[in-house]
Short mmCIF file of C-alpha atoms in Angstrom, two decimals:
data_model
loop_
_atom_site.label_atom_id
_atom_site.label_comp_id
_atom_site.label_asym_id
_atom_site.label_seq_id
_atom_site.Cartn_x
_atom_site.Cartn_y
_atom_site.Cartn_z
CA UNK E 1 0.00 0.00 0.00
CA UNK E 2 2.82 2.40 0.87
CA UNK E 3 4.49 1.59 -2.46
CA UNK E 4 1.32 2.53 -4.34
CA UNK E 5 1.04 5.79 -2.33
CA UNK E 6 4.66 6.65 -3.11
CA UNK E 7 4.11 5.95 -6.81
CA UNK E 8 1.00 8.15 -6.86
CA UNK E 9 2.90 10.96 -5.17
CA UNK E 10 5.72 10.65 -7.68
CA UNK E 11 3.22 10.79 -10.53
CA UNK E 12 1.51 13.85 -9.06
CA UNK E 13 4.88 15.55 -8.65
CA UNK E 14 5.79 14.74 -12.24
CA UNK E 15 2.50 16.12 -13.57
CA UNK E 16 2.87 19.21 -11.39
CA UNK E 17 6.38 19.80 -12.76
CA UNK E 18 5.18 19.37 -16.34
CA UNK E 19 2.32 21.80 -15.77
CA UNK E 20 4.65 24.33 -14.13
CA UNK E 21 7.16 24.10 -16.96
CA UNK E 22 4.32 24.58 -19.44
CA UNK E 23 2.98 27.56 -17.47
CA UNK E 24 6.45 29.14 -17.35
CA UNK E 25 6.81 28.61 -21.08
CA UNK E 26 3.43 30.27 -21.77
CA UNK E 27 4.36 33.14 -19.43
CA UNK E 28 7.64 33.62 -21.32
CA UNK E 29 5.77 33.78 -24.61
CA UNK E 30 3.20 36.26 -23.32
CA UNK E 31 5.80 38.36 -21.47
CA UNK E 32 7.87 39.06 -24.58
CA UNK E 33 5.53 40.28 -27.31
CA UNK E 34 8.33 41.81 -29.40
CA UNK E 35 10.38 38.60 -29.74
CA UNK E 36 11.73 37.57 -33.10
CA UNK E 37 9.49 35.03 -34.89
CA UNK E 38 12.20 32.35 -34.75
CA UNK E 39 12.35 32.50 -30.93
CA UNK E 40 8.57 32.55 -30.74
CA UNK E 41 8.49 29.42 -32.88
CA UNK E 42 11.01 27.71 -30.57
CA UNK E 43 9.00 28.68 -27.50
CA UNK E 44 5.73 27.50 -29.07
CA UNK E 45 7.27 24.19 -30.19
CA UNK E 46 8.20 23.46 -26.58
CA UNK E 47 4.55 23.36 -25.48
CA UNK E 48 3.62 20.15 -27.36
CA UNK E 49 6.85 18.52 -26.17
CA UNK E 50 6.03 19.39 -22.58
CA UNK E 51 2.50 18.03 -23.03
CA UNK E 52 3.92 14.86 -24.61
CA UNK E 53 6.26 14.35 -21.64
CA UNK E 54 3.31 14.64 -19.27
CA UNK E 55 1.27 12.19 -21.35
CA UNK E 56 4.13 9.69 -21.50
CA UNK E 57 4.55 9.92 -17.73
CA UNK E 58 0.84 9.27 -17.25
CA UNK E 59 0.92 6.27 -19.62
CA UNK E 60 3.94 4.78 -17.84
CA UNK E 61 2.21 5.24 -14.49
CA UNK E 62 -0.97 3.53 -15.70
CA UNK E 63 0.98 0.63 -17.18
CA UNK E 64 2.96 0.14 -13.97
CA UNK E 65 -0.23 0.32 -11.93
CA UNK E 66 -1.91 -2.30 -14.12
CA UNK E 67 1.14 -4.59 -13.97
CA UNK E 68 1.29 -4.22 -10.18
CA UNK E 69 -2.41 -5.14 -9.90
CA UNK E 70 -1.95 -8.18 -12.15
CA UNK E 71 1.06 -9.31 -10.14
CA UNK E 72 -0.87 -8.96 -6.88
CA UNK E 73 -3.74 -11.00 -8.33
CA UNK E 74 -1.41 -13.76 -9.54
CA UNK E 75 0.40 -13.87 -6.20
CA UNK E 76 -2.94 -14.14 -4.40
CA UNK E 77 -4.05 -16.99 -6.68
CA UNK E 78 -0.75 -18.81 -6.27
CA UNK E 79 -0.86 -18.37 -2.52
CA UNK E 80 -4.42 -19.67 -2.38
CA UNK E 81 -3.55 -22.68 -4.54
CA UNK E 82 -0.36 -23.56 -2.71
CA UNK E 83 -1.90 -22.98 0.69
CA UNK E 84 -4.72 -25.32 -0.16
CA UNK E 85 -2.53 -28.25 -1.25
CA UNK E 86 -2.65 -29.76 2.23
CA UNK E 87 -6.43 -29.42 2.21
CA UNK E 88 -6.67 -31.03 -1.22
CA UNK E 89 -4.53 -33.95 -0.09
CA UNK E 90 -6.49 -34.42 3.12
CA UNK E 91 -9.78 -34.46 1.19
CA UNK E 92 -8.38 -37.00 -1.29
CA UNK E 93 -6.99 -39.18 1.48
CA UNK E 94 -10.30 -39.01 3.35
CA UNK E 95 -12.21 -39.95 0.17
CA UNK E 96 -9.93 -42.96 -0.25
CA UNK E 97 -10.29 -43.83 3.46
CA UNK E 98 -6.54 -44.06 4.01
CA UNK E 99 -5.28 -44.82 7.50
CA UNK E 100 -2.92 -42.41 9.26
CA UNK E 101 0.13 -44.48 8.31
CA UNK E 102 -1.06 -44.85 4.72
CA UNK E 103 -1.42 -41.06 4.55
CA UNK E 104 2.16 -40.65 5.77
CA UNK E 105 3.40 -43.14 3.20
CA UNK E 106 1.35 -41.47 0.44
CA UNK E 107 2.91 -38.09 1.26
CA UNK E 108 6.39 -39.60 1.11
CA UNK E 109 5.53 -41.24 -2.23
CA UNK E 110 4.40 -37.87 -3.58
CA UNK E 111 7.70 -36.39 -2.38
CA UNK E 112 9.47 -38.99 -4.53
CA UNK E 113 10.88 -41.41 -1.95
CA UNK E 114 11.33 -45.10 -2.80
CA UNK E 115 9.87 -47.89 -0.64
CA UNK E 116 13.28 -48.52 0.96
CA UNK E 117 13.76 -44.83 1.73
CA UNK E 118 10.25 -44.59 3.18
CA UNK E 119 10.86 -47.65 5.34
CA UNK E 120 14.12 -46.18 6.61
CA UNK E 121 12.51 -42.80 7.35
CA UNK E 122 9.61 -44.40 9.20
CA UNK E 123 11.67 -47.05 10.97
CA UNK E 124 9.81 -49.97 9.38
CA UNK E 125 10.71 -52.80 7.04
CA UNK E 126 10.54 -52.32 3.25
CA UNK E 127 7.96 -55.14 3.04
CA UNK E 128 5.65 -53.16 5.35
CA UNK E 129 6.01 -50.06 3.18
CA UNK E 130 5.34 -52.15 0.07
CA UNK E 131 2.08 -53.45 1.62
CA UNK E 132 1.04 -49.92 2.57
CA UNK E 133 1.86 -48.67 -0.93
CA UNK E 134 -0.25 -51.45 -2.45
CA UNK E 135 -3.13 -50.55 -0.11
CA UNK E 136 -2.88 -46.89 -1.16
CA UNK E 137 -3.01 -47.79 -4.85
CA UNK E 138 -5.88 -50.23 -4.30
CA UNK E 139 -7.96 -47.71 -2.30
CA UNK E 140 -7.23 -44.83 -4.67
CA UNK E 141 -7.77 -46.74 -7.89
CA UNK E 142 -4.36 -45.62 -9.12
CA UNK E 143 -1.71 -48.00 -10.34
CA UNK E 144 1.64 -46.27 -9.80
CA UNK E 145 3.55 -43.44 -8.13
CA UNK E 146 3.46 -41.21 -11.19
CA UNK E 147 -0.34 -41.31 -11.25
CA UNK E 148 -0.44 -40.34 -7.58
CA UNK E 149 1.81 -37.32 -8.17
CA UNK E 150 0.04 -36.28 -11.37
CA UNK E 151 -3.34 -36.52 -9.59
CA UNK E 152 -2.08 -33.99 -7.04
CA UNK E 153 -0.77 -31.68 -9.76
CA UNK E 154 -4.07 -31.94 -11.63
CA UNK E 155 -5.99 -31.02 -8.46
CA UNK E 156 -3.77 -27.96 -7.92
CA UNK E 157 -4.16 -26.82 -11.53
CA UNK E 158 -7.93 -27.30 -11.34
CA UNK E 159 -8.02 -25.28 -8.12
CA UNK E 160 -5.98 -22.48 -9.70
CA UNK E 161 -8.22 -22.33 -12.76
CA UNK E 162 -11.30 -22.21 -10.52
CA UNK E 163 -9.75 -19.26 -8.71
CA UNK E 164 -9.43 -17.29 -11.95
CA UNK E 165 -12.00 -14.52 -12.15
CA UNK E 166 -14.64 -15.18 -14.77
CA UNK E 167 -13.99 -18.93 -15.01
CA UNK E 168 -16.22 -21.67 -13.73
CA UNK E 169 -13.65 -24.47 -13.68
CA UNK E 170 -11.13 -26.09 -15.92
CA UNK E 171 -11.87 -26.42 -19.59
CA UNK E 172 -10.47 -29.41 -21.43
#
């Protein structure tokens, strides 16, 4: 918010300076009625340039403001999607009726650990982890680790597309 205020103040200062320079230029023209036509032409040609500088400053400000708003919207959508990953996983795991240990194993599978690594991390035997992995796949209807990870990614992408303004869900 402070950044936006500072940018607005800078823009107001820029426009004020442009207007003041233009006013000084007009005052110079009006103050010297007996100036040679060449100098009058130079003074008059400065007015459109001053106006153009003000217009360019305004356009740059509007473009920066629009880009800042778009960035804030994208960051909000990304934050909402990434913050909801745990919720998405919990809902999936609840739908599949996974036990607490199966949920732990499923999370480690999604992280990319092998059965042996999971067994070592959990302090169990690889055969136990293999049985839990089989139970996860059976309950979920999936057949391998890649499908489990891609299902999560698909859920996140669907959630992000639902969060887009003006969209009612993912379109194929």
